[in-house]
Every structure is written in C-alpha cells, then in structure tokens.
Short mmCIF file of C-alpha atoms and ligand atoms in Angstrom, two decimals:
data_model
loop_
_atom_site.label_atom_id
_atom_site.label_comp_id
_atom_site.label_asym_id
_atom_site.label_seq_id
_atom_site.Cartn_x
_atom_site.Cartn_y
_atom_site.Cartn_z
CA MET D 1242 -37.55 28.54 -26.03
CA SER D 1243 -38.19 25.13 -25.93
CA GLU D 1244 -38.14 22.78 -22.83
CA LYS D 1245 -35.04 20.98 -22.40
CA GLN D 1246 -35.79 17.36 -21.17
CA VAL D 1247 -34.01 15.81 -18.33
CA LEU D 1248 -33.79 12.66 -16.58
CA VAL D 1249 -32.92 12.48 -12.97
CA THR D 1250 -32.46 8.87 -11.74
CA GLY D 1251 -32.51 8.34 -7.76
CA ALA D 1252 -34.69 11.10 -7.91
CA CYS D 1253 -35.90 10.19 -4.45
CA GLY D 1254 -33.01 10.35 -2.56
CA GLU D 1255 -31.15 13.22 -1.11
CA ILE D 1256 -29.50 15.14 -4.18
CA GLY D 1257 -32.46 13.93 -6.10
CA GLN D 1258 -35.28 15.74 -4.68
CA ALA D 1259 -32.71 18.85 -4.29
CA LEU D 1260 -32.17 18.81 -7.74
CA VAL D 1261 -35.75 18.52 -9.10
CA GLN D 1262 -36.59 21.05 -6.59
CA GLU D 1263 -33.83 23.54 -8.16
CA LEU D 1264 -34.20 22.40 -11.88
CA ALA D 1265 -38.46 23.07 -11.16
CA ARG D 1266 -37.38 26.75 -9.69
CA LYS D 1267 -34.87 27.50 -12.50
CA GLY D 1268 -37.55 26.77 -14.99
CA GLY D 1269 -37.07 25.59 -18.72
CA TYR D 1270 -37.26 22.05 -18.06
CA LYS D 1271 -39.58 19.03 -18.62
CA ILE D 1272 -38.28 16.87 -15.73
CA VAL D 1273 -38.63 12.96 -15.94
CA THR D 1274 -37.72 10.92 -12.79
CA SER D 1275 -36.85 7.37 -11.79
CA ASP D 1276 -36.68 5.72 -8.93
CA LEU D 1277 -37.07 2.37 -7.08
CA TYR D 1278 -39.96 4.34 -4.92
CA PRO D 1279 -42.80 6.44 -6.03
CA PRO D 1280 -42.05 10.23 -5.41
CA PRO D 1281 -42.13 11.46 -2.47
CA ASP D 1282 -44.49 14.69 -2.14
CA SER D 1283 -41.79 17.09 -1.80
CA ILE D 1284 -41.12 16.75 -5.78
CA LYS D 1285 -44.31 15.02 -6.81
CA PRO D 1286 -45.83 18.50 -8.50
CA LEU D 1287 -42.76 19.17 -10.33
CA VAL D 1288 -42.07 16.13 -12.09
CA ALA D 1289 -43.82 15.64 -15.62
CA GLU D 1290 -43.42 12.04 -15.26
CA HIS D 1291 -41.80 9.48 -12.81
CA VAL D 1292 -40.84 5.47 -13.66
CA ALA D 1293 -40.82 3.48 -10.60
CA GLY D 1294 -39.32 0.31 -10.25
CA ASP D 1295 -35.49 -1.03 -11.12
CA LEU D 1296 -33.42 1.08 -13.24
CA VAL D 1297 -31.73 -1.86 -14.53
CA TYR D 1298 -34.56 -3.43 -16.05
CA LYS D 1299 -36.60 -0.39 -16.51
CA VAL D 1300 -33.94 1.41 -19.01
CA LYS D 1301 -35.40 0.14 -21.71
CA THR D 1302 -38.42 2.43 -21.19
CA PHE D 1303 -36.25 5.43 -21.53
CA TYR D 1304 -35.17 4.42 -25.22
CA ASP D 1305 -38.48 6.35 -26.61
CA TYR D 1306 -37.41 9.65 -24.65
CA ASP D 1307 -35.35 12.20 -26.10
CA PHE D 1308 -33.52 13.54 -23.31
CA ASP D 1309 -30.89 16.39 -23.39
CA ILE D 1310 -29.74 15.97 -20.24
CA ILE D 1311 -29.23 13.17 -17.83
CA PHE D 1312 -28.56 13.25 -13.96
CA HIS D 1313 -27.76 9.67 -13.12
CA LEU D 1314 -27.92 9.83 -9.22
CA ALA D 1315 -29.27 6.47 -8.55
CA ALA D 1316 -26.55 4.41 -6.55
CA SER D 1317 -25.91 2.09 -3.32
CA LEU D 1318 -23.99 3.87 -0.80
CA SER D 1319 -20.47 2.75 0.52
CA SER D 1320 -21.75 1.22 3.95
CA LYS D 1321 -24.69 -0.52 2.16
CA ALA D 1322 -22.74 -1.43 -0.70
CA GLU D 1323 -20.31 -3.43 1.53
CA ILE D 1324 -22.70 -5.38 3.11
CA ALA D 1325 -24.48 -6.37 -0.17
CA THR D 1326 -21.41 -6.32 -3.00
CA GLU D 1327 -23.08 -7.87 -5.96
CA GLU D 1328 -25.93 -6.04 -5.41
CA ALA D 1329 -24.24 -2.64 -5.19
CA HIS D 1330 -22.13 -3.59 -8.26
CA ARG D 1331 -25.66 -4.48 -10.20
CA ILE D 1332 -27.25 -0.91 -9.26
CA ASN D 1333 -24.11 0.99 -9.33
CA VAL D 1334 -22.20 -0.68 -12.19
CA GLU D 1335 -24.92 -2.06 -14.55
CA GLY D 1336 -27.04 0.86 -13.66
CA THR D 1337 -24.49 3.37 -15.27
CA MET D 1338 -23.46 1.00 -17.95
CA GLN D 1339 -27.04 0.70 -19.22
CA LEU D 1340 -27.93 4.50 -19.41
CA LEU D 1341 -24.26 5.12 -20.57
CA MET D 1342 -25.39 2.83 -23.71
CA LEU D 1343 -28.78 4.80 -24.07
CA ALA D 1344 -27.22 8.25 -23.97
CA ALA D 1345 -24.09 7.29 -26.44
CA TYR D 1346 -26.87 5.32 -28.38
CA ARG D 1347 -29.21 8.28 -28.79
CA SER D 1348 -26.57 10.98 -29.35
CA GLU D 1349 -25.18 8.68 -32.40
CA LYS D 1350 -28.21 7.86 -33.76
CA TYR D 1351 -29.66 11.24 -33.94
CA LYS D 1352 -26.39 13.43 -33.75
CA LYS D 1353 -27.58 15.21 -30.81
CA GLU D 1354 -25.22 15.73 -27.81
CA VAL D 1355 -26.28 14.38 -24.81
CA LYS D 1356 -25.38 15.80 -21.35
CA PHE D 1357 -24.80 12.79 -18.65
CA LEU D 1358 -23.74 14.26 -15.10
CA PHE D 1359 -22.45 12.13 -13.09
CA PRO D 1360 -21.93 11.97 -9.05
CA SER D 1361 -18.63 10.27 -8.11
CA SER D 1362 -17.46 10.09 -4.72
CA ILE D 1363 -14.68 10.85 -2.52
CA ALA D 1364 -14.73 6.96 -2.32
CA ALA D 1365 -13.03 6.68 -5.35
CA TYR D 1366 -9.83 7.76 -3.43
CA GLY D 1367 -8.19 5.24 -1.08
CA VAL D 1368 -5.23 6.15 1.17
CA PRO D 1369 -3.78 2.90 3.09
CA ASN D 1370 -3.12 4.29 6.46
CA ILE D 1371 -3.86 7.28 8.71
CA GLU D 1372 -0.41 8.41 8.23
CA ALA D 1373 -0.65 8.37 4.50
CA LYS D 1374 -3.84 10.36 5.00
CA LYS D 1375 -2.05 13.19 7.03
CA GLN D 1376 0.61 13.04 4.47
CA ALA D 1377 -1.97 13.16 1.30
CA GLY D 1378 -3.58 16.40 2.74
CA ALA D 1379 -5.93 17.83 -0.06
CA VAL D 1380 -5.77 15.10 -3.04
CA LYS D 1381 -5.82 15.79 -6.51
CA GLU D 1382 -8.11 14.08 -8.88
CA THR D 1383 -4.90 11.86 -10.40
CA GLU D 1384 -3.99 10.64 -6.60
CA TRP D 1385 -4.55 7.83 -4.72
CA ASN D 1386 -7.05 6.50 -7.01
CA THR D 1387 -7.13 3.29 -4.85
CA PRO D 1388 -10.60 2.69 -3.19
CA HIS D 1389 -11.01 0.48 -0.65
CA THR D 1390 -14.74 -0.10 -1.22
CA MET D 1391 -17.10 -1.54 -3.35
CA TYR D 1392 -18.91 1.65 -3.75
CA GLY D 1393 -15.43 3.60 -4.42
CA CYS D 1394 -14.68 0.54 -7.13
CA ASN D 1395 -17.87 1.31 -8.53
CA LYS D 1396 -17.68 4.83 -8.79
CA LEU D 1397 -14.09 5.05 -10.12
CA TYR D 1398 -14.82 2.48 -12.99
CA CYS D 1399 -17.80 3.94 -13.70
CA GLU D 1400 -15.74 7.23 -14.66
CA LYS D 1401 -13.54 5.51 -16.75
CA LEU D 1402 -16.99 4.12 -18.48
CA GLY D 1403 -18.28 7.58 -19.12
CA LEU D 1404 -15.25 8.73 -20.69
CA TYR D 1405 -15.15 5.67 -22.61
CA TYR D 1406 -18.64 6.51 -23.95
CA SER D 1407 -17.82 10.06 -24.57
CA LYS D 1408 -14.49 9.89 -26.23
CA TYR D 1409 -13.45 6.41 -27.60
CA PHE D 1410 -17.07 4.39 -28.07
CA GLY D 1411 -17.09 3.43 -31.88
CA GLN D 1412 -13.13 3.91 -31.82
CA LYS D 1413 -12.91 6.54 -34.51
CA HIS D 1414 -9.56 7.36 -35.87
CA LEU D 1415 -7.96 9.47 -33.26
CA ASP D 1416 -7.08 12.42 -35.56
CA GLU D 1417 -10.81 12.27 -36.68
CA LYS D 1418 -13.36 14.98 -35.88
CA PRO D 1419 -15.47 13.29 -32.99
CA PRO D 1420 -19.64 13.55 -34.16
CA ALA D 1421 -21.82 14.79 -31.44
CA MET D 1422 -21.43 12.39 -29.09
CA LEU D 1423 -22.59 11.65 -25.17
CA ASP D 1424 -20.93 14.21 -23.12
CA PHE D 1425 -19.78 12.99 -19.73
CA ARG D 1426 -19.21 15.11 -17.15
CA ALA D 1427 -18.40 13.68 -13.18
CA ILE D 1428 -18.24 15.26 -9.86
CA ARG D 1429 -16.41 13.79 -7.19
CA PHE D 1430 -18.67 15.09 -3.89
CA PRO D 1431 -17.35 14.80 -0.08
CA GLY D 1432 -19.96 13.85 2.30
CA LEU D 1433 -23.33 15.76 1.89
CA ILE D 1434 -25.41 17.64 4.50
CA SER D 1435 -29.00 18.60 3.91
CA ALA D 1436 -31.17 20.34 6.49
CA PHE D 1437 -34.33 18.87 5.00
CA THR D 1438 -33.67 15.29 3.96
CA MET D 1439 -31.32 12.42 6.02
CA PRO D 1440 -28.94 10.50 4.32
CA SER D 1441 -29.21 6.34 4.43
CA GLY D 1442 -26.58 3.75 3.35
CA GLY D 1443 -23.54 5.91 3.47
CA THR D 1444 -20.58 6.25 5.66
CA SER D 1445 -20.53 10.07 5.91
CA ASP D 1446 -23.66 9.90 7.21
CA TYR D 1447 -22.25 10.28 10.75
CA GLY D 1448 -21.84 14.17 10.28
CA PRO D 1449 -25.70 14.50 9.20
CA GLU D 1450 -27.20 12.13 11.69
CA MET D 1451 -25.39 13.67 14.45
CA LEU D 1452 -26.58 17.25 13.65
CA HIS D 1453 -30.28 16.19 13.13
CA ALA D 1454 -30.12 14.09 16.14
CA ALA D 1455 -28.71 17.05 18.07
CA ALA D 1456 -31.33 19.47 16.97
CA GLN D 1457 -33.95 17.00 17.69
CA GLY D 1458 -32.90 16.43 21.09
CA LYS D 1459 -32.34 13.05 20.58
CA PRO D 1460 -29.10 11.05 21.82
CA TYR D 1461 -26.51 9.93 18.86
CA ALA D 1462 -23.65 7.56 19.23
CA CYS D 1463 -21.11 8.95 16.41
CA PHE D 1464 -19.77 5.28 14.49
CA VAL D 1465 -16.47 6.98 13.97
CA ARG D 1466 -13.57 8.31 16.28
CA ALA D 1467 -13.35 11.83 17.44
CA ASP D 1468 -10.39 12.49 15.06
CA THR D 1469 -11.84 11.31 11.98
CA LYS D 1470 -11.78 14.10 9.30
CA ILE D 1471 -13.28 14.02 5.70
CA SER D 1472 -14.71 16.61 3.44
CA PHE D 1473 -18.39 17.87 3.80
CA MET D 1474 -20.42 20.00 1.86
CA ALA D 1475 -24.01 21.87 2.44
CA MET D 1476 -26.50 20.47 -0.08
CA PRO D 1477 -27.22 23.79 -1.92
CA ASP D 1478 -23.64 23.78 -3.16
CA ALA D 1479 -23.74 20.33 -4.74
CA ILE D 1480 -26.77 21.19 -6.57
CA LYS D 1481 -24.84 24.55 -7.60
CA SER D 1482 -21.73 22.44 -8.51
CA LEU D 1483 -24.43 20.37 -10.91
CA LEU D 1484 -26.00 22.97 -12.46
CA ILE D 1485 -22.65 24.85 -13.37
CA LEU D 1486 -21.06 21.79 -14.59
CA MET D 1487 -24.27 21.10 -16.87
CA ASP D 1488 -23.67 24.75 -18.18
CA VAL D 1489 -20.38 24.92 -19.00
CA PRO D 1490 -19.22 25.25 -22.56
CA ARG D 1491 -17.73 21.69 -23.44
CA GLU D 1492 -14.08 23.47 -24.94
CA LYS D 1493 -13.62 24.94 -21.21
CA LEU D 1494 -13.36 21.49 -19.80
CA SER D 1495 -9.97 19.83 -20.34
CA HIS D 1496 -11.44 16.64 -18.19
CA THR D 1497 -14.19 14.77 -17.25
CA VAL D 1498 -13.80 14.23 -13.75
CA TYR D 1499 -13.42 16.90 -11.10
CA ASN D 1500 -13.08 17.59 -7.16
CA ILE D 1501 -15.22 20.44 -5.30
CA ALA D 1502 -14.42 20.92 -1.88
CA ALA D 1503 -16.28 23.01 0.57
CA PHE D 1504 -14.97 22.64 4.18
CA ALA D 1505 -13.15 19.72 6.13
CA LEU D 1506 -14.36 19.07 9.84
CA THR D 1507 -13.43 16.30 12.18
CA ALA D 1508 -16.44 14.40 13.91
CA GLU D 1509 -15.01 15.96 17.30
CA GLU D 1510 -15.44 19.77 15.57
CA PHE D 1511 -18.69 18.54 14.42
CA ARG D 1512 -19.84 17.44 17.92
CA GLN D 1513 -18.74 20.86 19.54
CA ARG D 1514 -20.42 23.02 17.02
CA ALA D 1515 -23.72 20.57 17.55
CA ILE D 1516 -23.54 21.12 21.32
CA ASN D 1517 -22.80 25.19 21.12
CA ALA D 1518 -26.18 25.19 18.79
CA PHE D 1519 -27.83 22.58 21.61
CA PRO D 1520 -26.71 23.01 24.64
CA ASP D 1521 -28.57 19.58 25.76
CA ALA D 1522 -26.92 17.44 22.70
CA LYS D 1523 -26.19 14.27 24.24
CA ILE D 1524 -23.21 12.92 21.81
CA THR D 1525 -21.07 9.87 22.32
CA TYR D 1526 -18.89 7.84 20.33
CA ASP D 1527 -19.34 3.85 19.74
CA ILE D 1528 -16.84 2.91 17.02
CA ASN D 1529 -18.00 0.64 14.21
CA PRO D 1530 -14.66 -0.54 13.08
CA ARG D 1531 -15.62 -1.72 9.48
CA ARG D 1532 -16.98 1.85 8.76
CA GLN D 1533 -14.17 3.45 10.49
CA GLY D 1534 -11.78 1.58 7.96
CA ILE D 1535 -13.83 2.98 5.42
CA VAL D 1536 -13.62 6.65 6.62
CA ASP D 1537 -9.76 6.60 7.38
CA SER D 1538 -9.51 5.39 3.74
CA TRP D 1539 -10.90 8.41 2.78
CA PRO D 1540 -8.48 11.83 2.23
CA GLN D 1541 -9.10 14.39 4.75
CA ASP D 1542 -9.75 16.73 2.34
CA VAL D 1543 -9.60 17.44 -1.64
CA ASP D 1544 -7.78 20.09 -3.90
CA ASP D 1545 -10.63 21.47 -6.64
CA SER D 1546 -8.13 23.68 -7.86
CA LEU D 1547 -9.31 22.22 -11.35
CA ALA D 1548 -13.00 23.06 -11.06
CA ARG D 1549 -12.22 26.86 -9.73
CA ALA D 1550 -10.03 26.83 -12.87
CA GLU D 1551 -11.85 25.48 -15.55
CA TRP D 1552 -15.26 26.56 -14.41
CA GLY D 1553 -15.37 29.00 -11.88
CA TRP D 1554 -16.42 26.61 -9.12
CA LYS D 1555 -16.61 28.06 -5.68
CA ALA D 1556 -18.49 26.98 -2.57
CA ASP D 1557 -20.88 29.38 -0.83
CA TYR D 1558 -20.75 27.45 2.53
CA ASP D 1559 -17.59 27.42 4.20
CA ALA D 1560 -18.20 25.86 7.87
CA ASP D 1561 -19.17 28.87 9.39
CA ARG D 1562 -21.55 29.59 6.82
CA PHE D 1563 -22.65 26.25 6.65
CA PHE D 1564 -23.64 26.22 10.09
CA ASP D 1565 -24.69 29.90 10.97
CA ASP D 1566 -26.47 30.76 7.51
CA TYR D 1567 -28.15 27.34 6.13
CA PHE D 1568 -28.30 24.43 8.49
CA LEU D 1569 -29.35 25.84 12.13
CA PRO D 1570 -31.79 28.34 10.79
CA GLU D 1571 -33.06 25.92 8.55
CA ILE D 1572 -33.22 22.86 10.83
CA ARG D 1573 -34.71 25.06 13.86
CA LYS D 1574 -37.65 25.84 11.72
CA ARG D 1575 -37.86 22.32 11.04
CA TYR D 1576 -37.58 20.81 14.37
CA GLY D 1577 -38.88 24.06 16.31
CA LYS D 1578 -35.75 24.14 18.49
C1 AKB T 1438 -21.18 7.60 1.30
O1 AKB T 1438 -20.78 8.32 2.57
O2 AKB T 1438 -21.10 6.81 0.96
C2 AKB T 1438 -21.34 9.28 0.34
C3 AKB T 1438 -20.10 9.31 -0.51
C4 AKB T 1438 -19.18 10.12 0.41
O3 AKB T 1438 -20.03 9.29 -1.48
N1 AKB T 1438 -22.11 9.89 1.16
#
C-alpha cells in the first residue's frame, strides 16, 4: 500500500514532536512538517521534508503537495496570546484559515477527501466565576462556549471555520449529496503533560512545570492558587486520541468537535503527588492574577461521553497510572533521580 502524505504544522512543539514520533513508529506515512524553527533532533530523522518559517506566508508552498491528512498544531497558546493578542490572532486564526482554504481547494479540485485534524482546547470554554465553575462540573461541548481569552476565542472560531469549510463551503443545495470535501475533526484538549518536553506560553503549564522542577530538585513557585482545578492528560493519551479520531469512519461521527478527558486535579493535589515522589521538592505559591483569571474561567472537568460513544475514546492514564506508569518512571530516567 502506498504511503499516506501527512502534514504536521507546529511540529517542533510538544504535541508535534510526540505525534511525529508516533506516526513514524506506526509507519505508512510520508511526514512533512512545518514550524517557525528547524526540526529538533527528536524528529529530524523521521521527517521527509521540513518547511521552516511563518505558516501564514509559507502556506502557498503547500499547494504543490498532495496531502491526505493535515494535523494543524501551530498555535500561540493562552498566556502568550494574552500578551500579544494581534499576533496570536494572526497565527491562530489567519494560519488556520489559510490551511483550511488549501485543504478545501485541494479536496474540491481533485475530488479527494483531505482529513484536517485540529487541536482545540478547554480554553474554548469560559465560566463567569468560581461558583459557576463548581456548579458546571464536567462540561459538555455545547455548554459555556464563552471564552475569556484571545486563544480561546481563536480556537472556538476556528472550530466554526472548520465546520464551514467541511460542510458549507461552495454553498451546495442543502439536500444535494456533498462531493468529496475537507473532513474537519477537532479535539478540545485539556492541559497536556509530557515527560520528555516542556510547554511554553500556555496557562495549564503550572502542572508540567511543577512536576519537572520537582524531579530536577529545583524550587518552583506555582502561579495559581492551591484549589485551582482543571483537567489534564498524559501526552501519550493525547496522541492516541488524534490517531483514533483520524481513523474513525466519517459516518460514525455526528459532530466535528469532541471533548476528551483523563483526570482533573487541583494544583495542591499535583503538589502533594510531586512531594510524595520527590520529598525534597520545594513548591510554593506565587499567584499571577492574570493567569489565575484565565484558569478560573476554564471548567474544572469536561464530559467526554460523546467521544466515548462515537469513536470508542478512553484514556489509558488516570491520575494514578499517569504518575506511576508514565510520568515518574520516565522522568526518573531523564533526570536520573
Ligand atoms: C494552554 O494552557 O494554553 C494550553 C491549553 C489548555 O490549551 N495548554
């Protein structure tokens, strides 16, 4: 069977590196990547071609390629996007729009379905206050679609753009059977934690930052309150979800956007687990009001029953398995503690 051609944008980021490694391990893909930066050693040998530079200007390069699948991961994350809002809008919205247009054009012109996988985020939600957050519990995809951040607005809007280009672009008669089209699929990811890479520019970063610091014996001042709770997930589960969703037959999917969940912990629960594993860890709190406000607006958990029912989603790592079977063994190897 011939190789499928895959584009991974934002390939040097955390999800990007892990995804490229997993696609290469599975085999059967010609992997083309793009990012602002050259590929790191972790993925360099696995990539057929890498296009370095700003995606908004580089998209035209890709009109000559015949992609079967696009993973559009490039983004400016929530904390960074709040500081440089216009730039974030350009990267997050303009970049996505350009790539969606490319995929829609190719699928229409060559009558070939192009799958477009898009990582959305719990940032697409926005609850007005702590009381509402507690009351909301685990939110469904349709609830609280009122983001408080530029990044959240960008993600929510791009989910809508994806639906538009996959379903309505060209404005066929509603009863007409649609031709082969862009096949857009999005996952609203919780905060992700990898044992191998560090996040940057996000607001859920206090989770991974705290754990990596504790493992290295470095002091860490957590920038959110002890009782702050949102959902998190091990990186291998995030990659698993993208690859499952990529392969689900379209007719099984009634939606384009899905929550996925693994475990929801408070910052203090992270701290206690870090101290149990690394008793010398020095973890204090130094609240950053802006970043606290962002996380307070995110739900404390998400309801992923739609993904479970339609594509058999189930996380491998709950909180215990995340620490005992993934993070701690890997991080001990990495930092030798
Ligand atoms: C961020 O903190 O911005 C991201 C996210 C939750 O989407 N990790």
